[in-house]
Amino acid sequence: MTGPLAGMRVIDVTTNISGPTLTMILADLGAEIIKIERPGTGDDARGMGPFMSGEGVYFLHINRNKESVVIDLKKQDGKQIVYDLVKSADVFVENFRQGKAEQMGLGYAKLKAINNQIIYCSLSAYGQSGPQKLQPGYDAIAQAETGIMGINGAKDAELARVPVSILDQGSAMWGAIGILSALLHRNHTGEGQFVSTSLYETGLFWSSYHMLSFLATGEEPQKNGSGHTAFAPYGAYLASDTYIMIGISNQSLFERLCRVLNSMEWLSDQRFLDNKNRVENQYILKENIELILQRETADYWVTELSAAGIPSSKVKKISEVIDAKQTEALGMWQQVTHDTIEDLRLPRLPFHLSKSTPEVKMASPKLGENTDCVLQSLGYTQERIAELSTSQVIGAYEKKLKNR
């Protein structure tokens, strides 16, 4: 692997979405990721559909650029393999429920005693302290706990979670930032350290604007649909065929909108005189805007609005975004070779580095695909690997094939 983290070894015992997304970020940056999976089913994400040629799309996306090693961590010989890996590792990542790593003999204190320069990252549901630290949690549960679900969606609509894993993948980002910060600290001091983050902390941070709004006003934030509590007009407006998202955040943009909609009289209307008045009268303003927009198609208005420098977009379907010209121009899709999936494309990390750009080089591994070669790199003999296989401490891809 090449990249800014080339030469770094990461031991990954995470499952599902949050932890594997974190290690995917490190993998795309060039780190060697040794993904340890349980015998039989492996990472739960392997079973999350829909599927492409039998491969779960979740797993395909967030486990590229990794090596899969099957180890039974309930057995002492399995733990010993992890200890041997930790001796030469830079980073260890887990997303177990609070306290489980210690019960398994994989806690920070134990691994630090083996390698005192290890960067140990724990990604949990509720963090390292507090009355809920032992509770399990998923993205949607954390959205509910942190108030995000309560303010998501249209005013009179039923409750809805944000339909992307914002807290799983958001906490993965914070965990990766924490690990990178710890690696920089180690470069200066030689010290390893413990890094932690959680879905709950990420949710609190994402909703901090609304919490501060409550502290400032004493008013409970409400569901606002596509609108905004601080700006108007701001949201999705219906044209003759579909919706357009329009964002007006200052007086200059509002004046341009009035000009495009041929409604300059709004500038002297007391209800719309400034942003404060427009927010107070946003529903009346929306009705007026939509009466005009419904005379033409969304494409027509987006062309007019964009020409005037007004931020806007047709509200697009996912299928329209995949091969959009802007998506293509940014090179967001990278072609990856896969044994059973032709023309597999995966989205790259959403940033560029001019000297060491992250890359998607390898497809996600088959369960246990790299078990033997990783153990060989640790100095395990073929005889010892065979013994561990016979006693079902380890597993390899060939065995998985026979069980299909």
XYZ file of C-alpha atoms in Angstrom:
404
model
C 0.000 0.000 0.000
C 1.022 3.592 -0.576
C -0.325 6.739 1.008
C 0.384 8.921 4.044
C -0.169 5.995 6.438
C 1.903 3.486 4.470
C 3.858 1.274 6.867
C 1.263 1.583 9.656
C -0.300 -1.674 10.856
C -3.853 -1.574 12.245
C -5.525 -4.461 14.061
C -9.261 -4.221 13.462
C -11.704 -6.235 15.586
C -14.742 -4.118 14.688
C -18.060 -5.146 13.152
C -21.120 -3.629 11.498
C -20.683 -0.047 10.231
C -19.029 2.423 12.614
C -15.750 0.611 13.331
C -15.234 -0.788 9.827
C -15.838 2.694 8.374
C -13.133 4.073 10.665
C -10.611 1.461 9.583
C -11.653 1.921 5.935
C -10.556 5.555 6.221
C -7.165 4.441 7.558
C -6.949 1.745 4.864
C -7.600 4.198 2.028
C -4.860 6.389 3.511
C -2.432 3.502 3.084
C -2.418 1.679 6.430
C -2.301 -2.117 6.516
C -5.582 -3.280 8.047
C -5.730 -6.774 9.511
C -9.429 -7.413 10.021
C -10.086 -10.119 12.591
C -13.409 -11.903 12.097
C -15.192 -14.604 14.040
C -15.473 -18.111 12.583
C -18.553 -18.985 10.571
C -20.315 -15.742 9.679
C -17.565 -13.179 10.187
C -18.485 -9.506 10.444
C -22.264 -8.979 10.740
C -22.047 -6.567 7.805
C -21.365 -9.523 5.487
C -25.031 -10.422 5.851
C -26.442 -6.931 5.279
C -28.210 -6.671 1.928
C -28.915 -5.938 -0.756
C -26.323 -8.160 -2.418
C -24.142 -8.060 -5.525
C -23.157 -11.579 -6.629
C -23.661 -12.757 -3.053
C -21.659 -9.903 -1.486
C -23.420 -7.432 0.834
C -23.100 -3.867 -0.445
C -22.418 -2.485 3.055
C -19.484 -4.856 3.460
C -18.172 -4.186 -0.055
C -18.076 -0.453 0.588
C -16.520 -0.181 4.045
C -14.123 -3.138 4.040
C -12.074 -2.507 0.925
C -8.272 -2.370 1.220
C -8.275 -4.835 4.159
C -7.040 -8.349 4.938
C -9.400 -10.842 6.591
C -8.137 -13.215 9.279
C -10.546 -15.611 11.007
C -9.710 -16.141 14.677
C -11.815 -17.515 17.523
C -11.155 -14.902 20.189
C -12.862 -17.010 22.846
C -9.922 -19.425 22.774
C -6.610 -18.639 24.446
C -4.611 -19.605 21.356
C -6.746 -17.131 19.410
C -6.008 -14.357 21.885
C -2.310 -15.188 21.642
C -2.381 -14.576 17.889
C -3.813 -11.099 18.560
C -1.099 -10.472 21.150
C 1.532 -11.476 18.611
C -0.006 -9.085 16.072
C -0.111 -6.254 18.608
C 3.656 -6.492 19.147
C 4.231 -5.043 15.670
C 1.043 -2.967 15.384
C 0.607 0.786 15.502
C -3.137 0.938 16.077
C -5.816 -1.311 17.589
C -9.516 -0.539 16.962
C -12.566 -2.104 18.637
C -16.257 -1.231 18.833
C -17.399 -3.716 21.460
C -19.988 -2.877 24.050
C -18.357 -1.111 27.013
C -16.268 -3.505 29.117
C -16.348 -6.440 26.694
C -12.797 -5.858 25.418
C -11.479 -6.136 28.986
C -13.508 -9.319 29.567
C -11.990 -10.825 26.412
C -8.446 -9.924 27.462
C -8.211 -7.266 24.745
C -8.518 -4.101 26.830
C -6.140 -1.156 26.594
C -4.190 -2.018 29.752
C -3.487 -5.547 28.517
C -2.388 -4.482 25.021
C -0.358 -1.523 26.325
C 1.627 -3.982 28.470
C 2.508 -5.821 25.258
C 3.259 -2.692 23.200
C 3.416 0.588 25.116
C 3.395 2.600 21.882
C 0.066 1.203 20.693
C -2.699 3.648 19.773
C -5.864 1.996 21.084
C -9.213 3.285 19.816
C -12.554 2.372 21.362
C -15.687 3.353 19.437
C -18.840 2.735 21.470
C -22.503 3.676 21.591
C -22.488 5.901 24.697
C -18.858 6.607 25.565
C -16.555 5.724 28.414
C -18.548 7.110 31.351
C -22.065 7.925 32.471
C -25.174 5.925 33.424
C -25.713 4.606 29.885
C -22.153 3.543 29.106
C -23.002 -0.176 29.307
C -26.065 0.041 27.063
C -25.978 -1.249 23.480
C -26.888 1.141 20.705
C -27.172 1.517 16.961
C -27.209 4.583 14.738
C -30.986 5.036 14.873
C -31.038 4.583 18.661
C -28.385 7.276 19.038
C -30.335 9.554 16.682
C -33.310 9.189 19.030
C -31.180 9.668 22.170
C -29.460 12.828 20.970
C -32.568 14.644 19.741
C -31.798 14.326 16.036
C -34.787 12.112 15.268
C -37.089 14.441 17.186
C -36.348 17.366 14.849
C -36.007 15.392 11.617
C -38.643 15.533 8.907
C -41.621 17.689 8.029
C -43.678 19.471 10.657
C -46.705 17.155 10.642
C -44.976 13.996 9.382
C -44.314 10.858 11.408
C -40.971 10.464 13.127
C -38.135 9.432 10.841
C -34.472 8.696 11.261
C -31.983 10.374 8.961
C -31.777 7.653 6.259
C -27.997 7.504 6.147
C -25.806 6.244 8.985
C -24.752 9.715 10.067
C -23.729 8.742 13.596
C -22.028 5.470 12.673
C -20.005 7.144 9.939
C -19.671 10.433 11.804
C -18.178 8.715 14.850
C -15.890 6.810 12.474
C -14.591 10.160 11.204
C -13.961 11.436 14.728
C -12.248 8.185 15.653
C -9.984 8.450 12.609
C -9.156 12.075 13.474
C -8.391 11.004 17.038
C -6.091 8.220 15.834
C -4.258 10.536 13.428
C -3.822 13.051 16.262
C -2.479 10.309 18.543
C -0.029 9.186 15.852
C 1.281 12.744 15.533
C 1.634 12.918 19.324
C 3.555 9.640 19.280
C 5.898 10.988 16.595
C 6.799 13.834 18.958
C 6.901 11.949 22.262
C 7.121 8.211 21.553
C 3.976 7.692 23.647
C 0.975 5.635 22.640
C -2.438 6.500 24.051
C -6.110 5.606 24.411
C -8.543 7.211 21.955
C -12.300 7.054 22.379
C -15.415 8.357 20.694
C -19.061 7.336 20.516
C -22.257 7.619 18.552
C -23.780 9.613 21.421
C -20.994 12.206 21.483
C -21.195 12.562 17.705
C -24.960 13.062 17.880
C -24.580 15.728 20.550
C -22.008 17.540 18.438
C -24.138 17.366 15.262
C -27.174 18.758 17.115
C -25.242 21.396 19.077
C -26.696 24.304 17.050
C -30.201 23.298 18.089
C -29.186 22.827 21.732
C -27.605 26.287 21.791
C -30.742 27.657 20.139
C -32.818 26.241 22.996
C -30.446 27.693 25.588
C -30.693 31.088 23.887
C -34.470 31.198 23.470
C -35.996 28.632 25.824
C -38.036 27.362 22.884
C -37.992 23.679 21.958
C -36.601 23.204 18.403
C -39.236 21.830 16.040
C -39.232 19.689 12.928
C -38.620 21.925 9.954
C -38.695 19.622 6.956
C -36.353 20.944 4.300
C -36.448 24.400 5.858
C -34.098 26.198 8.218
C -34.765 27.762 11.595
C -32.451 30.707 10.923
C -33.034 31.589 7.238
C -35.925 32.155 4.838
C -36.666 31.418 2.129
C -34.742 28.196 2.559
C -36.035 24.749 1.624
C -37.699 22.631 -1.042
C -40.222 24.428 -3.278
C -42.504 22.745 -5.810
C -42.088 23.679 -9.482
C -44.419 22.362 -12.195
C -42.884 18.873 -12.178
C -40.809 18.339 -9.039
C -39.128 20.093 -6.123
C -36.259 22.591 -6.130
C -34.034 23.222 -3.115
C -33.317 26.942 -2.709
C -31.048 28.462 -0.077
C -31.243 32.176 0.735
C -28.965 33.201 3.599
C -28.615 36.971 3.148
C -30.360 40.062 1.794
C -28.359 40.152 -1.424
C -29.489 36.656 -2.375
C -33.090 37.506 -1.545
C -32.932 40.526 -3.847
C -31.607 38.297 -6.645
C -34.416 35.803 -6.054
C -37.003 38.573 -6.281
C -35.474 39.671 -9.560
C -35.493 36.131 -11.048
C -39.121 35.593 -9.954
C -40.105 39.065 -11.170
C -41.408 39.905 -7.708
C -39.470 43.031 -6.729
C -42.455 44.219 -4.659
C -41.468 41.683 -1.998
C -38.498 43.883 -1.109
C -40.824 46.540 0.309
C -43.340 44.106 1.842
C -43.088 44.452 5.632
C -43.538 40.676 6.026
C -40.404 40.000 3.962
C -38.396 43.130 4.686
C -35.477 41.351 6.341
C -34.480 37.810 7.289
C -36.119 38.001 10.729
C -39.467 38.928 9.196
C -39.094 36.317 6.466
C -38.487 33.557 9.028
C -41.601 34.649 10.931
C -43.628 34.617 7.709
C -41.855 31.783 5.918
C -45.004 29.762 5.136
C -46.722 32.743 3.481
C -43.530 33.443 1.556
C -43.343 29.793 0.459
C -46.869 29.932 -0.937
C -45.992 33.041 -2.957
C -42.782 31.507 -4.293
C -44.460 28.244 -5.320
C -47.264 30.064 -7.172
C -44.570 31.443 -9.471
C -42.344 28.347 -9.655
C -45.222 26.140 -10.739
C -45.402 28.001 -14.043
C -42.207 26.285 -15.251
C -40.210 23.085 -14.744
C -37.556 22.549 -12.079
C -34.820 22.410 -14.752
C -35.905 25.793 -16.114
C -35.828 27.459 -12.715
C -32.525 25.904 -11.629
C -30.939 27.270 -14.816
C -32.330 30.739 -14.078
C -31.425 30.668 -10.394
C -27.898 29.387 -11.028
C -27.309 32.098 -13.621
C -28.195 34.647 -10.917
C -25.762 33.050 -8.463
C -28.503 31.691 -6.205
C -27.697 28.331 -4.534
C -30.258 25.852 -5.837
C -30.745 22.299 -7.093
C -33.485 20.047 -8.313
C -34.192 17.515 -5.558
C -32.649 14.502 -7.248
C -33.171 10.786 -6.932
C -30.195 8.623 -5.987
C -30.245 7.092 -9.485
C -29.746 10.558 -10.980
C -26.679 11.290 -8.855
C -24.615 8.159 -9.572
C -23.504 9.151 -13.071
C -24.108 12.899 -12.849
C -21.549 15.035 -14.692
C -20.364 16.611 -11.428
C -19.927 13.191 -9.813
C -17.937 12.023 -12.828
C -15.809 15.185 -12.959
C -14.743 14.705 -9.347
C -13.810 11.064 -9.920
C -15.894 9.903 -6.978
C -16.169 6.346 -8.310
C -13.100 4.119 -8.452
C -12.967 0.854 -10.393
C -11.958 -2.161 -8.303
C -11.123 -5.700 -9.414
C -13.354 -8.323 -7.804
C -13.461 -12.127 -8.246
C -17.194 -12.373 -8.870
C -18.471 -8.832 -9.546
C -17.756 -7.319 -12.941
C -17.187 -3.556 -13.166
C -17.314 -3.022 -9.406
C -17.211 0.687 -8.573
C -16.770 2.061 -5.064
C -16.865 5.687 -3.861
C -13.541 7.156 -2.787
C -12.957 9.179 0.368
C -14.381 12.682 -0.195
C -11.135 14.650 -0.124
C -7.993 15.075 -2.208
C -4.344 15.275 -1.209
C -2.093 16.735 -3.879
C 0.875 14.508 -2.968
C -0.647 11.309 -1.538
C -4.274 10.940 -2.568
C -6.205 8.118 -0.853
C -6.961 5.170 -3.116
C -9.314 2.217 -3.323
C -6.891 -0.509 -4.387
C -8.433 -3.779 -3.244
C -11.953 -5.106 -3.005
C -13.246 -6.323 0.345
C -11.677 -9.644 1.345
C -13.343 -13.041 1.432
C -13.863 -14.352 4.954
C -10.515 -15.704 6.161
C -8.823 -14.983 2.848
C -5.588 -13.812 4.482
C -5.440 -15.990 7.591
C -2.537 -18.191 6.533
C -0.340 -15.470 5.055
C -0.760 -13.184 8.088
C 0.189 -15.975 10.468
C 3.161 -16.865 8.299
C 4.308 -13.234 8.502
C 4.320 -13.613 12.300
C 6.643 -16.623 12.033
C 4.017 -19.343 12.534
C 5.085 -22.576 10.820
C 2.845 -24.525 8.466
C 2.602 -27.242 11.110
C 1.436 -24.770 13.777
C -1.072 -23.182 11.367
C -2.443 -26.652 10.605
C -2.787 -27.367 14.343
C -4.675 -24.119 14.910
C -6.926 -24.889 11.972
C -7.664 -28.403 13.189
C -8.582 -27.098 16.655
C -10.765 -24.429 14.975
C -8.851 -21.524 16.479
C -8.446 -20.107 12.974
C -10.313 -20.389 9.701
C -9.476 -19.840 6.052
C -11.372 -18.951 2.902
C -11.158 -22.479 1.476
C -13.100 -23.833 4.470
C -15.754 -21.175 3.956
C -16.162 -22.266 0.342
C -16.783 -25.880 1.398
C -19.527 -24.767 3.770
C -21.462 -22.853 1.100
